[in-house]
Amino acid sequence: MRSHPEIPARMQGVQDPVIPIVGEWIRDNPGTISLGQGVVSWGPPPEIYSGIAAFREEPDNHKYQLVQGIPQLLGCIQSKLAVDNNIWVRAQERVVVTAGANMGFMNSILAVTDPGDEVILPAPFYFNHEMAVRIAGCVPRVVPTDENNQLQPALLAEAVNERTRAIVTISPNNPSGAVYPEADIRAVNTICADRGLYHITDEAYEYFTYGGARHFSAGCIQGAGEHTISLFSLSKSYGFASWRIGYMVIPPHLMVPVKKIQDTNLICPPVISQHAAVAAMNAGPTAFATGIRALAGVREKIIRLLAGLGDKATFGPADGAFYFLLNVRSQQKPLELVRQLVERHKVAVMPGTAFGLEEGCQLRVAYGALSPENALEGMGRLVEGLQALTD
Ligand SMILES: Cc1ncc(COP(=O)(O)O)c(C=O)c1O
């Protein structure tokens, strides 16, 4: 029998995505409510169909188009960046449309690192970021956040060494729901400027803030343009997850390397999705305002439900995205607790270990994917399950 060649050590070091593991348990336990997946319940606004009609009118749309994105979409993004993010750029020089923010991240890592370089990830991190760093042959340098899941700029600065190429921040955060204050984002951006690093900011949840929390884009800081890579996505806000459209704002000197990478991986972002994105962005944030308002209501109710757990499960302020990160009083391994929650209580969440949280027993709860009724039903089961399964 022939054996296959060895899987390279680089790939063996990449964590197995945990979503399919939990997904299998969900399938084996019909009726389970999933508070696992980080998606929203709504789809794109109906306006996208006029974009698709425009796509159909032009036979050349079936051919490859520009690596960087179609000019109409670059134009929409340029205006949006100015109005919503206070980032004033010429899209031709600074913006690349990607097949989602994940691709923007992979493009960024490949463009700014050599194999063996280090990339600083505050923990908890988004698992695909850590995976991308390892896939690129680089080393994730994981730096803890504080007890409220907030950045610790002094620790980030201490973690910089001669191999460090970038610091990554995600705000609003997956998996904690934390929103970083402007001052901390500025502090990280300054560390990057002073130490010759890139600041990669993932802003996929920019519109998902609640109460008094405000999203702040590092890309608007004066002088940030030469070392800041800002990643955006239509997946969450416009309900575009399967359409695969995001974009990156990059320093002008990275345009050539990023285009080389994207040309090799993708050639061009799917053109039909880009036309749909033009129509969606022309509809603007009112297209998803109702959805986010509904999430704000669900979030309030969840906070009240979780309070019933007292010190069995605590959580930091989660003023953004659609996540809570629970610190559960349990000796169990988080993945084992997740399995028991699915099997005995028919509710699924994600283990904190997937996000680099090796200590204690932490669980991520996502409330974006379900109708408010189902999300609250799932939360009820979770609270009941944690009452039963914790110490
Ligand atoms: C922080 C973060 N960035 C990026 C993504 C993926 O976004 P996209 O669908 O645009 O690739 C997610 C999805 O969960 C996310 O949580």
Coordinates of N, CA and C in Angstrom, one line a residue, residues 89 258 285 308 311 341:
V89 N -9.4 58.6 1.9 CA -8.4 58.0 1.0 C -8.9 58.1 -0.4
V258 N 0.2 43.2 -2.2 CA -1.2 42.7 -1.9 C -1.8 42.3 -3.2
P285 N -26.4 52.0 5.7 CA -26.6 51.4 7.0 C -28.1 51.3 7.5
G308 N -28.7 35.6 36.4 CA -29.3 34.5 37.3 C -28.2 33.5 37.6
D311 N -22.2 33.9 40.5 CA -20.8 33.7 40.3 C -20.5 32.4 39.6
L341 N -23.3 20.2 27.3 CA -24.4 21.2 27.1 C -25.3 20.7 25.9

